[in-house]
mmCIF file of C-alpha atoms in Angstrom:
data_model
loop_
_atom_site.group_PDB
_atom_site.id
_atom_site.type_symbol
_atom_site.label_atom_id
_atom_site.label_comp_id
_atom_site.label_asym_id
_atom_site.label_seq_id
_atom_site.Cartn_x
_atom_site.Cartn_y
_atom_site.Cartn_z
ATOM 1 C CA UNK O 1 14.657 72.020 70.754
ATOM 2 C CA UNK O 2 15.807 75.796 70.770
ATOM 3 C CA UNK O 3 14.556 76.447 67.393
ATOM 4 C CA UNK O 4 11.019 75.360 69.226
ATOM 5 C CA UNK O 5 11.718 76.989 72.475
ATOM 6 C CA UNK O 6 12.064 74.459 74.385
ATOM 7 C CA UNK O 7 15.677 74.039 75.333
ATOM 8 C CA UNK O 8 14.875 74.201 78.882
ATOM 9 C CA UNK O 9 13.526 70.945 78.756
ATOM 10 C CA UNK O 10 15.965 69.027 77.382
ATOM 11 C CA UNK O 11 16.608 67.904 80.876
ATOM 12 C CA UNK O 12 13.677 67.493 82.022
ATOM 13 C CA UNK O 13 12.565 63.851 83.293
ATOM 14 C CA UNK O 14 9.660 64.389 84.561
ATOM 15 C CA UNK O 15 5.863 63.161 82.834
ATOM 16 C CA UNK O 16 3.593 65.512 81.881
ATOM 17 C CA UNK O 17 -0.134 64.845 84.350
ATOM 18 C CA UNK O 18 -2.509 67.321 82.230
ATOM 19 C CA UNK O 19 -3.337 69.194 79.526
ATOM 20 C CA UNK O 20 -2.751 72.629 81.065
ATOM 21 C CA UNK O 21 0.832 71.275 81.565
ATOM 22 C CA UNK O 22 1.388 71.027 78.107
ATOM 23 C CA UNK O 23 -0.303 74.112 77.424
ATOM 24 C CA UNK O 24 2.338 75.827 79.802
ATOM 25 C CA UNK O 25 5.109 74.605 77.715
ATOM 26 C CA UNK O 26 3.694 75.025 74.146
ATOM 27 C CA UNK O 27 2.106 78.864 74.668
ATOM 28 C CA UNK O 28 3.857 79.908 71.838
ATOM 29 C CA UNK O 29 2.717 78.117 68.969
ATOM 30 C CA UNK O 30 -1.063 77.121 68.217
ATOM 31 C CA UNK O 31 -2.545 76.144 65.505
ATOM 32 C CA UNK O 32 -5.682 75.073 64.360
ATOM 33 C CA UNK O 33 -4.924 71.737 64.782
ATOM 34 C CA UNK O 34 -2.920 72.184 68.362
ATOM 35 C CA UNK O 35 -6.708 73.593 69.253
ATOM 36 C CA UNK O 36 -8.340 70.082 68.063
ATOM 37 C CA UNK O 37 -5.994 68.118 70.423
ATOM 38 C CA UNK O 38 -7.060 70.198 73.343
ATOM 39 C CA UNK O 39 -10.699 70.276 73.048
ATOM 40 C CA UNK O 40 -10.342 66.271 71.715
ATOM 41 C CA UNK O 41 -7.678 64.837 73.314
ATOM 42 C CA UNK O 42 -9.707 62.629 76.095
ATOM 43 C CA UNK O 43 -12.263 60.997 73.593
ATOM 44 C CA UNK O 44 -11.916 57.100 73.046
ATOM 45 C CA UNK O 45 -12.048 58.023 69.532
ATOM 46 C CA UNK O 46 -9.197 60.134 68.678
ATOM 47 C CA UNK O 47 -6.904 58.748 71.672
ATOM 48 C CA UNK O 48 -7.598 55.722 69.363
ATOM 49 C CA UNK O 49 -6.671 57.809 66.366
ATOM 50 C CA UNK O 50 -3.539 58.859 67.544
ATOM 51 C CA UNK O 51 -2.810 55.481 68.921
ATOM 52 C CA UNK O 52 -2.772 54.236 65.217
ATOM 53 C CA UNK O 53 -1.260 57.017 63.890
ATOM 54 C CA UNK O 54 1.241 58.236 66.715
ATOM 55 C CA UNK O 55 5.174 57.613 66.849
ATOM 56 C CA UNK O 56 5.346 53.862 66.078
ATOM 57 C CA UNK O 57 1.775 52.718 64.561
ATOM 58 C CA UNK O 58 3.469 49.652 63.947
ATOM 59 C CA UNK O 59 3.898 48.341 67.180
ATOM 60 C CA UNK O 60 0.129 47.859 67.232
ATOM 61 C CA UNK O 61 -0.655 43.654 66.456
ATOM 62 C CA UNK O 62 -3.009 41.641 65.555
ATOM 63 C CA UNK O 63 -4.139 38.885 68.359
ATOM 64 C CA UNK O 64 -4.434 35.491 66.798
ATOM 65 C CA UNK O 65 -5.260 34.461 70.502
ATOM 66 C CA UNK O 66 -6.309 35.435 74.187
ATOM 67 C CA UNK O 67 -3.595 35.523 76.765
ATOM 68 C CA UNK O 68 -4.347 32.873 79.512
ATOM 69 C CA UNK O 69 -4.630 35.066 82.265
ATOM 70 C CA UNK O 70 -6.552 37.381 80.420
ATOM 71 C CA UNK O 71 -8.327 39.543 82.935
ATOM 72 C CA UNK O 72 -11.650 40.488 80.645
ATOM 73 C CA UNK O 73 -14.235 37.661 80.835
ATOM 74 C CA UNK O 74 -17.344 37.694 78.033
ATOM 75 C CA UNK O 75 -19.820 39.160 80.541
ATOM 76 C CA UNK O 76 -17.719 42.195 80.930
ATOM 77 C CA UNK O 77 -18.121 43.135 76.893
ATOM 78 C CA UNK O 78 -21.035 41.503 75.850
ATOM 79 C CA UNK O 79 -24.413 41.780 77.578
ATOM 80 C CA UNK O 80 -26.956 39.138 78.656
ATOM 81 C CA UNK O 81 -24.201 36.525 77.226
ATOM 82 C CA UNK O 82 -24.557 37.655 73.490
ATOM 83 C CA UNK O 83 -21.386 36.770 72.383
ATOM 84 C CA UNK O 84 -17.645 35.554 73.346
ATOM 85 C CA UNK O 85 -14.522 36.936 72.813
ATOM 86 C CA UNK O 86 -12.894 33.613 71.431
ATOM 87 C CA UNK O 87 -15.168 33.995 68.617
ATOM 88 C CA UNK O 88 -14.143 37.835 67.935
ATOM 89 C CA UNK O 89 -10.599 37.562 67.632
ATOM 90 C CA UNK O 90 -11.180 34.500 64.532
#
């Protein structure tokens, strides 16, 4: 952490709420690809990139089956009843 600066948080506890937060803490260093997370950082697609790609990609599973108490019902993804999610996850 010192070589990055950032001894003072080794401490710290405390969840980071925004961007500017991070910002505060990493002033130091950007690159061009530290500029790419901020302008990108709240788009479906490249949370879902760094979901995949992040610490532990390889906690992410494959669903053979829906959860019994699964709280999305077919009318809430597909439209006018044009599909079912039983049939997606086959």
């Amino acid at each position: 952490l010192a070589e990055l600066q950032l001894a003072s948080l080794i401490y710290c506890n405390q969840n980071w709420t925004c961007i500017e937060e991070i910002n505060q803490v990493f002033w130091f260093k950007k690159t061009e690809i530290s500029g790419y997370v901020q302008e990108h950082w709240k788009k479906d697609d490249f949370f879902g990139y760094q979901f995949l790609n992040g610490v532990n990609p390889m906690l992410i599973r494959r669903c053979s089956e829906l959860p019994k108490k699964f709280p999305v019902t077919d009318d809430m993804v597909f439209p006018h009843g044009e599909g079912h999610l039983a049939n997606e996850i086959k």
